[in-house]
Amino acid sequence: MIRPVSRTWLIVDVVGSALGLLITLPLSFVFGVGPLSPWLHPEWLSASVLVVVAVAMWGAAAISRLSPPIALLIAWAAAVIQMAAGLPPLPFDIAIFPVLFATGAWGTRRLLWWGGASAVGGGVVAGLYIALLQLSSVITSDGLLNAAARVSMIAVLAATSIGFALVIAWGSGLLWRSVASGRQTRLAQLQAEASAAEEAERVRIARDMHDIVAHSLAVVIAQADGARYAAAAKPELAQEAMVTIAQTARAALSDVRMLLTQLRHRQGDGPQPTLADLETLFAQVRQAGIEPRVTVDPMPPGEPPGGIQLAVYRILQEALTNALRHGEGDVDVRLSWWADRVDVEVRNRAATAPSGPTGGHGLVGMRERAQLVGGTLNAQREGGFFVVRATLPIGA
């Protein structure tokens, strides 16, 4: 029956209800003409009951977000006391609106329909009660038949107008409930899409790594077998084979580490792109109408590991794709090959930025690529440009 509510919202509800009480309670005394109640005497007793009912009504409004069922029970109890005391409808009765709103917005499914029934039933009861209060004065001034007609008309008009207002308050809560549910569904959908994109990218990376590591291990095995047979007859050939094994193993070390950090669900066939394929990638971008201005400084000191080549290619591929989709004008690409790392930078004038809960599925893939080789990647707006920067370490 008690919902978890933040302290901020609880303070807002309590302060708002206190202000409502301070405003409507004096107005309730001012608007009263003659005795407050034709049934309670002396007058101080009627005033005391009025204060108690007003406090109860606004107290229910104060806890309506925290506990809608308790608030509805308190509001009904206060309304029954008010009618039993013969008090007319007064300004403090507007406290029932936030209570009905709360039943529609935050109540359970059962309480939701109890709130709707209370809105309709409350309108009918209020109409009959107002007609009852008018009965004595109408009978005094009119005949019995005319009095019955007038009382019936008063009851219908009062029940219709009050019931309509109460149903609007409850319906507003129901609308709020629908909007909040839609937001939660959309958030869950976005999170699921982001998770699916990350998983798909891991699968693609695992497929790429399979070919690279398999190739490296095949070279190592072949060279080791050759060295074993050549060790006795030609030791110099065995020495050369051992050097090749060491170089290949060092190049594959980072790829093995990446492969062991993820679960590979499927593998694919086909050659993987390397640095030699970058010119083909740049040509494709030129055909799309954008000129990539490529700067490579300093040049690679040797043959980079296959995993690093693949990561550089995929990062540039996705960065250039984002530039085609979201940018305008030409693109500046810079590769800096240092002894221990390679720095990649892609800069383009941004018309729009990739959107989504994690910055877009393409950015998720680029970050995965960088992280799996032990590097980092940052993509953000800088003035009117969108800049992708990656630093990938090159193992010794």
Protein backbone atom coordinates (compact mmCIF):
# COMPACT_ATOMS: atom_id res chain seq x y z
CA MET A 1 0.00 0.00 0.00
CA ILE A 2 3.03 2.27 0.39
CA ARG A 3 4.86 3.21 -2.80
CA PRO A 4 8.54 4.20 -2.95
CA VAL A 5 8.55 7.97 -3.51
CA SER A 6 11.53 10.27 -3.65
CA ARG A 7 11.95 12.73 -0.81
CA THR A 8 11.67 15.64 -3.24
CA TRP A 9 8.24 14.63 -4.52
CA LEU A 10 7.03 13.86 -0.99
CA ILE A 11 8.06 17.34 0.15
CA VAL A 12 6.35 18.88 -2.90
CA ASP A 13 3.10 17.03 -2.11
CA VAL A 14 3.13 17.95 1.57
CA VAL A 15 3.97 21.61 0.96
CA GLY A 16 1.40 21.88 -1.84
CA SER A 17 -1.31 20.34 0.31
CA ALA A 18 -0.46 22.65 3.23
CA LEU A 19 -0.76 25.67 0.91
CA GLY A 20 -4.07 24.32 -0.39
CA LEU A 21 -5.38 24.01 3.16
CA LEU A 22 -4.22 27.52 4.11
CA ILE A 23 -5.99 28.96 1.06
CA THR A 24 -9.23 26.98 0.99
CA LEU A 25 -9.98 26.79 4.72
CA PRO A 26 -10.48 30.57 5.19
CA LEU A 27 -12.44 30.68 1.93
CA SER A 28 -14.73 27.96 3.25
CA PHE A 29 -15.65 30.16 6.24
CA VAL A 30 -16.01 33.26 4.03
CA PHE A 31 -18.28 31.58 1.50
CA GLY A 32 -20.57 30.16 4.14
CA VAL A 33 -23.83 32.16 4.33
CA GLY A 34 -25.69 31.84 7.61
CA PRO A 35 -25.11 28.82 9.82
CA LEU A 36 -22.45 26.44 8.56
CA SER A 37 -24.71 23.45 9.18
CA PRO A 38 -28.47 23.37 9.67
CA TRP A 39 -28.09 20.19 11.70
CA LEU A 40 -25.19 20.89 14.10
CA HIS A 41 -25.47 23.35 16.98
CA PRO A 42 -23.83 25.36 18.49
CA GLU A 43 -21.88 27.08 15.72
CA TRP A 44 -18.45 26.27 17.15
CA LEU A 45 -19.20 22.58 16.77
CA SER A 46 -19.94 23.04 13.07
CA ALA A 47 -16.75 25.05 12.66
CA SER A 48 -14.71 22.36 14.43
CA VAL A 49 -16.11 19.63 12.19
CA LEU A 50 -15.37 21.80 9.14
CA VAL A 51 -11.73 22.21 10.19
CA VAL A 52 -11.34 18.47 10.83
CA VAL A 53 -12.83 17.57 7.46
CA ALA A 54 -10.66 20.12 5.63
CA VAL A 55 -7.48 18.83 7.30
CA ALA A 56 -8.44 15.24 6.47
CA MET A 57 -9.14 16.09 2.83
CA TRP A 58 -5.83 17.86 2.30
CA GLY A 59 -4.01 15.23 4.35
CA ALA A 60 -5.29 12.64 1.89
CA ALA A 61 -4.00 14.79 -0.96
CA ALA A 62 -0.58 15.03 0.74
CA ILE A 63 -0.14 11.23 0.83
CA SER A 64 -1.92 10.46 -2.45
CA ARG A 65 1.34 9.79 -4.31
CA LEU A 66 2.80 7.80 -1.40
CA SER A 67 -0.27 5.62 -0.81
CA PRO A 68 -3.23 6.09 -3.19
CA PRO A 69 -5.50 3.51 -1.45
CA ILE A 70 -5.10 5.07 2.00
CA ALA A 71 -5.63 8.53 0.53
CA LEU A 72 -8.86 7.39 -1.15
CA LEU A 73 -10.15 5.86 2.09
CA ILE A 74 -9.39 9.02 4.06
CA ALA A 75 -11.08 11.20 1.42
CA TRP A 76 -14.23 9.05 1.46
CA ALA A 77 -14.29 9.08 5.29
CA ALA A 78 -13.95 12.87 5.34
CA ALA A 79 -16.72 13.22 2.74
CA VAL A 80 -19.06 11.01 4.79
CA ILE A 81 -18.37 13.07 7.93
CA GLN A 82 -19.00 16.27 5.98
CA MET A 83 -22.38 15.02 4.72
CA ALA A 84 -23.34 13.60 8.12
CA ALA A 85 -22.65 17.00 9.68
CA GLY A 86 -24.78 18.75 7.08
CA LEU A 87 -21.89 20.88 5.77
CA PRO A 88 -22.43 22.14 2.22
CA PRO A 89 -19.82 21.68 -0.56
CA LEU A 90 -16.96 24.05 0.26
CA PRO A 91 -13.67 25.13 -1.39
CA PHE A 92 -11.57 22.61 0.54
CA ASP A 93 -13.39 19.81 -1.32
CA ILE A 94 -11.13 20.38 -4.35
CA ALA A 95 -8.56 18.26 -2.47
CA ILE A 96 -10.39 15.23 -3.83
CA PHE A 97 -9.05 15.96 -7.33
CA PRO A 98 -5.38 15.05 -6.61
CA VAL A 99 -6.56 11.95 -4.75
CA LEU A 100 -8.54 10.70 -7.75
CA PHE A 101 -5.62 11.62 -10.03
CA ALA A 102 -3.32 9.48 -7.88
CA THR A 103 -5.61 6.44 -8.09
CA GLY A 104 -5.50 6.65 -11.89
CA ALA A 105 -1.78 7.41 -12.14
CA TRP A 106 -0.13 5.23 -9.49
CA GLY A 107 -2.74 2.87 -8.08
CA THR A 108 -2.86 -0.87 -8.68
CA ARG A 109 -5.17 -2.19 -11.39
CA ARG A 110 -7.90 -2.85 -8.81
CA LEU A 111 -7.49 0.57 -7.23
CA LEU A 112 -7.57 2.13 -10.69
CA TRP A 113 -11.13 0.93 -11.20
CA TRP A 114 -12.07 1.77 -7.61
CA GLY A 115 -10.96 5.32 -8.35
CA GLY A 116 -13.12 5.42 -11.49
CA ALA A 117 -16.13 4.08 -9.55
CA SER A 118 -15.48 6.66 -6.83
CA ALA A 119 -15.47 9.45 -9.42
CA VAL A 120 -18.82 8.38 -10.89
CA GLY A 121 -20.37 7.37 -7.58
CA GLY A 122 -19.06 10.47 -5.83
CA GLY A 123 -20.75 12.66 -8.43
CA VAL A 124 -24.09 10.89 -7.91
CA VAL A 125 -23.83 11.05 -4.12
CA ALA A 126 -22.83 14.70 -4.20
CA GLY A 127 -25.77 15.56 -6.47
CA LEU A 128 -28.26 13.82 -4.20
CA TYR A 129 -26.74 15.45 -1.12
CA ILE A 130 -26.93 18.94 -2.61
CA ALA A 131 -30.55 18.30 -3.59
CA LEU A 132 -31.26 17.15 -0.01
CA LEU A 133 -29.77 20.35 1.41
CA GLN A 134 -32.03 22.39 -0.88
CA LEU A 135 -35.13 20.36 -0.06
CA SER A 136 -36.27 22.27 3.02
CA SER A 137 -36.01 25.70 1.42
CA VAL A 138 -37.67 24.53 -1.81
CA ILE A 139 -40.62 22.96 0.00
CA THR A 140 -41.11 26.12 2.01
CA SER A 141 -41.25 28.36 -1.06
CA ASP A 142 -43.00 26.01 -3.53
CA GLY A 143 -45.70 23.43 -3.47
CA LEU A 144 -44.83 19.78 -2.96
CA LEU A 145 -45.08 18.86 -6.66
CA ASN A 146 -43.03 21.82 -7.81
CA ALA A 147 -40.53 21.16 -5.03
CA ALA A 148 -40.03 17.56 -6.20
CA ALA A 149 -39.40 18.72 -9.77
CA ARG A 150 -36.93 21.37 -8.70
CA VAL A 151 -35.06 19.02 -6.35
CA SER A 152 -34.81 16.38 -9.10
CA MET A 153 -33.42 18.96 -11.51
CA ILE A 154 -30.90 20.17 -8.92
CA ALA A 155 -29.83 16.58 -8.22
CA VAL A 156 -29.32 15.80 -11.93
CA LEU A 157 -27.42 19.01 -12.68
CA ALA A 158 -25.22 18.72 -9.60
CA ALA A 159 -24.49 15.03 -10.14
CA THR A 160 -23.64 15.63 -13.81
CA SER A 161 -21.33 18.59 -13.27
CA ILE A 162 -19.55 17.23 -10.19
CA GLY A 163 -19.27 13.73 -11.64
CA PHE A 164 -17.82 15.14 -14.86
CA ALA A 165 -15.16 17.08 -12.92
CA LEU A 166 -14.26 14.04 -10.83
CA VAL A 167 -14.02 11.79 -13.89
CA ILE A 168 -11.72 14.31 -15.59
CA ALA A 169 -9.39 14.24 -12.57
CA TRP A 170 -9.33 10.44 -12.56
CA GLY A 171 -8.94 10.30 -16.35
CA SER A 172 -5.98 12.69 -16.19
CA GLY A 173 -4.27 10.25 -13.83
CA LEU A 174 -5.04 7.40 -16.22
CA LEU A 175 -3.50 9.38 -19.08
CA TRP A 176 -0.40 10.06 -16.98
CA ARG A 177 -0.20 6.33 -16.27
CA SER A 178 -0.28 5.54 -20.00
CA VAL A 179 2.42 8.10 -20.79
CA ALA A 180 4.71 6.79 -18.03
CA SER A 181 4.18 3.21 -19.17
CA GLY A 182 5.03 4.22 -22.74
CA ARG A 183 8.24 5.90 -21.58
CA GLN A 184 9.31 2.81 -19.65
CA THR A 185 8.57 0.59 -22.64
CA ARG A 186 10.56 2.88 -24.95
CA LEU A 187 13.49 2.99 -22.52
CA ALA A 188 13.50 -0.80 -22.26
CA GLN A 189 13.39 -1.04 -26.05
CA LEU A 190 16.35 1.33 -26.43
CA GLN A 191 18.34 -0.61 -23.84
CA ALA A 192 17.53 -3.89 -25.60
CA GLU A 193 18.60 -2.42 -28.95
CA ALA A 194 21.86 -1.19 -27.44
CA SER A 195 22.55 -4.62 -25.91
CA ALA A 196 21.72 -6.34 -29.18
CA ALA A 197 24.06 -4.00 -31.06
CA GLU A 198 26.90 -4.70 -28.62
CA GLU A 199 26.34 -8.45 -28.88
CA ALA A 200 26.23 -8.31 -32.68
CA GLU A 201 29.47 -6.35 -32.71
CA ARG A 202 31.14 -8.87 -30.40
CA VAL A 203 30.08 -11.66 -32.74
CA ARG A 204 31.51 -9.81 -35.73
CA ILE A 205 34.77 -9.10 -33.88
CA ALA A 206 35.03 -12.76 -32.84
CA ARG A 207 34.56 -13.83 -36.46
CA ASP A 208 37.32 -11.47 -37.57
CA MET A 209 39.67 -12.58 -34.83
CA HIS A 210 39.12 -16.23 -35.71
CA ASP A 211 40.66 -15.81 -39.14
CA ILE A 212 43.56 -13.69 -37.89
CA VAL A 213 44.52 -15.98 -35.02
CA ALA A 214 43.99 -19.13 -37.10
CA HIS A 215 46.34 -17.76 -39.76
CA SER A 216 49.01 -16.85 -37.21
CA LEU A 217 48.89 -20.26 -35.50
CA ALA A 218 49.03 -22.04 -38.86
CA VAL A 219 52.24 -20.15 -39.67
CA VAL A 220 53.73 -20.99 -36.28
CA ILE A 221 52.91 -24.71 -36.69
CA ALA A 222 54.32 -24.87 -40.20
CA GLN A 223 57.55 -23.12 -39.23
CA ALA A 224 57.95 -25.27 -36.13
CA ASP A 225 57.60 -28.45 -38.16
CA GLY A 226 60.14 -27.16 -40.70
CA ALA A 227 62.57 -26.19 -37.96
CA ARG A 228 62.31 -29.65 -36.39
CA TYR A 229 63.23 -31.39 -39.66
CA ALA A 230 65.97 -28.89 -40.57
CA ALA A 231 67.61 -28.76 -37.13
CA ALA A 232 70.01 -31.66 -37.85
CA ALA A 233 70.79 -31.09 -41.53
CA LYS A 234 70.71 -27.28 -41.88
CA PRO A 235 70.82 -25.48 -38.49
CA GLU A 236 70.77 -22.06 -40.18
CA LEU A 237 67.33 -22.78 -41.68
CA ALA A 238 66.08 -23.85 -38.27
CA GLN A 239 67.34 -20.56 -36.84
CA GLU A 240 65.46 -18.60 -39.50
CA ALA A 241 62.30 -20.59 -38.77
CA MET A 242 62.56 -19.83 -35.05
CA VAL A 243 62.85 -16.09 -35.81
CA THR A 244 59.74 -16.27 -37.97
CA ILE A 245 57.88 -18.14 -35.22
CA ALA A 246 58.80 -15.48 -32.66
CA GLN A 247 57.69 -12.63 -34.92
CA THR A 248 54.39 -14.31 -35.78
CA ALA A 249 53.68 -15.19 -32.15
CA ARG A 250 54.27 -11.61 -31.02
CA ALA A 251 51.93 -10.30 -33.71
CA ALA A 252 49.23 -12.81 -32.73
CA LEU A 253 49.56 -12.31 -28.96
CA SER A 254 47.18 -9.38 -28.75
CA ASP A 255 44.68 -11.19 -31.00
CA VAL A 256 44.68 -14.25 -28.72
CA ARG A 257 44.06 -12.01 -25.71
CA MET A 258 41.09 -10.38 -27.48
CA LEU A 259 39.66 -13.74 -28.48
CA LEU A 260 39.78 -15.08 -24.91
CA THR A 261 37.83 -12.09 -23.55
CA GLN A 262 34.67 -12.83 -25.47
CA LEU A 263 32.35 -15.68 -26.36
CA ARG A 264 32.25 -16.46 -30.04
CA HIS A 265 28.83 -17.68 -31.17
CA ARG A 266 29.61 -18.19 -34.84
CA GLN A 267 32.49 -17.81 -37.23
CA GLY A 268 32.68 -16.69 -40.83
CA ASP A 269 34.96 -17.28 -43.74
CA GLY A 270 36.72 -14.89 -46.08
CA PRO A 271 39.77 -12.62 -45.97
CA GLN A 272 39.87 -9.77 -43.47
CA PRO A 273 40.73 -6.18 -44.43
CA THR A 274 44.20 -4.81 -43.74
CA LEU A 275 45.95 -1.47 -44.20
CA ALA A 276 46.36 -2.30 -47.89
CA ASP A 277 42.57 -2.12 -48.26
CA LEU A 278 42.32 1.44 -46.93
CA GLU A 279 42.77 2.98 -50.36
CA THR A 280 39.77 0.99 -51.62
CA LEU A 281 37.78 2.29 -48.65
CA PHE A 282 38.80 5.87 -49.40
CA ALA A 283 37.84 5.38 -53.06
CA GLN A 284 34.37 4.26 -52.02
CA VAL A 285 33.97 7.40 -49.94
CA ARG A 286 35.09 9.55 -52.89
CA GLN A 287 32.48 7.89 -55.08
CA ALA A 288 29.86 8.89 -52.50
CA GLY A 289 30.79 12.56 -53.01
CA ILE A 290 33.11 13.23 -50.04
CA GLU A 291 36.85 13.76 -50.38
CA PRO A 292 38.86 12.21 -47.51
CA ARG A 293 42.02 14.25 -46.92
CA VAL A 294 44.36 11.56 -45.57
CA THR A 295 47.55 12.29 -43.65
CA VAL A 296 49.86 9.49 -42.46
CA ASP A 297 52.63 10.92 -40.26
CA PRO A 298 54.74 9.17 -39.12
CA MET A 299 54.52 6.09 -41.32
CA PRO A 300 54.29 2.58 -39.83
CA PRO A 301 57.77 1.47 -38.65
CA GLY A 302 57.06 -2.10 -39.75
CA GLU A 303 54.21 -4.53 -40.35
CA PRO A 304 51.62 -3.88 -37.61
CA PRO A 305 49.84 -6.87 -36.00
CA GLY A 306 46.81 -8.14 -37.90
CA GLY A 307 44.45 -7.25 -35.05
CA ILE A 308 45.65 -3.64 -35.06
CA GLN A 309 45.28 -3.41 -38.84
CA LEU A 310 41.75 -4.76 -38.65
CA ALA A 311 40.82 -2.41 -35.78
CA VAL A 312 42.17 0.63 -37.68
CA TYR A 313 40.28 -0.38 -40.82
CA ARG A 314 36.96 -0.98 -39.01
CA ILE A 315 37.21 2.25 -36.99
CA LEU A 316 37.94 4.28 -40.12
CA GLN A 317 35.16 2.48 -41.98
CA GLU A 318 32.55 3.32 -39.35
CA ALA A 319 33.83 6.88 -38.79
CA LEU A 320 33.65 7.60 -42.53
CA THR A 321 30.18 6.04 -42.67
CA ASN A 322 29.04 8.38 -39.90
CA ALA A 323 30.57 11.30 -41.81
CA LEU A 324 28.55 10.33 -44.89
CA ARG A 325 25.31 10.02 -42.90
CA HIS A 326 25.56 12.89 -40.46
CA GLY A 327 28.21 15.24 -41.82
CA GLU A 328 28.68 17.72 -44.59
CA GLY A 329 31.75 18.65 -46.61
CA ASP A 330 35.04 16.79 -46.77
CA VAL A 331 36.65 14.65 -44.07
CA ASP A 332 40.12 14.93 -42.54
CA VAL A 333 41.73 11.58 -41.67
CA ARG A 334 45.04 11.40 -39.79
CA LEU A 335 47.03 8.28 -38.89
CA SER A 336 50.10 8.57 -36.67
CA TRP A 337 52.10 5.35 -36.35
CA TRP A 338 54.41 5.50 -33.34
CA ALA A 339 56.66 2.79 -31.99
CA ASP A 340 54.20 1.76 -29.25
CA ARG A 341 50.84 2.95 -30.56
CA VAL A 342 48.82 4.27 -33.47
CA ASP A 343 46.67 7.40 -33.18
CA VAL A 344 43.59 7.66 -35.42
CA GLU A 345 41.63 10.88 -35.91
CA VAL A 346 38.65 11.52 -38.20
CA ARG A 347 37.23 15.03 -38.30
CA ASN A 348 34.23 16.26 -40.32
CA ARG A 349 31.86 19.19 -40.21
CA ALA A 350 28.75 17.91 -38.42
CA ALA A 351 25.24 18.58 -39.65
CA THR A 352 23.74 16.19 -37.08
CA ALA A 353 25.19 13.91 -34.44
CA PRO A 354 24.69 10.15 -34.14
CA SER A 355 21.85 9.56 -31.68
CA GLY A 356 20.77 6.82 -29.34
CA PRO A 357 21.18 5.78 -25.70
CA THR A 358 24.94 5.18 -26.18
CA GLY A 359 25.63 7.59 -29.03
CA GLY A 360 24.59 5.28 -31.90
CA HIS A 361 25.28 1.64 -32.81
CA GLY A 362 28.26 2.60 -34.98
CA LEU A 363 29.97 4.33 -32.07
CA VAL A 364 29.34 1.26 -29.92
CA GLY A 365 31.19 -0.85 -32.48
CA MET A 366 34.13 1.54 -32.71
CA ARG A 367 34.52 1.63 -28.94
CA GLU A 368 34.39 -2.18 -28.82
CA ARG A 369 37.11 -2.35 -31.48
CA ALA A 370 39.38 -0.01 -29.55
CA GLN A 371 38.79 -1.63 -26.16
CA LEU A 372 39.44 -5.16 -27.37
CA VAL A 373 42.96 -4.24 -28.52
CA GLY A 374 43.57 -2.43 -25.22
CA GLY A 375 42.98 1.06 -26.61
CA THR A 376 40.55 3.91 -26.13
CA LEU A 377 38.17 5.81 -28.40
CA ASN A 378 36.42 9.12 -27.91
CA ALA A 379 33.77 10.61 -30.22
CA GLN A 380 32.27 14.04 -29.58
CA ARG A 381 31.36 17.41 -31.02
CA GLU A 382 34.03 20.11 -31.03
CA GLY A 383 32.51 23.35 -32.18
CA GLY A 384 30.96 22.71 -35.56
CA PHE A 385 32.90 19.48 -36.08
CA PHE A 386 32.40 15.88 -35.05
CA VAL A 387 35.71 14.28 -34.11
CA VAL A 388 36.57 10.61 -33.57
CA ARG A 389 39.91 9.95 -31.83
CA ALA A 390 41.32 6.51 -31.08
CA THR A 391 44.59 5.37 -29.53
CA LEU A 392 45.53 1.74 -30.12
CA PRO A 393 48.62 0.22 -28.44
CA ILE A 394 51.03 -1.85 -30.52
CA GLY A 395 52.55 -4.73 -28.56
CA ALA A 396 56.30 -5.13 -28.44
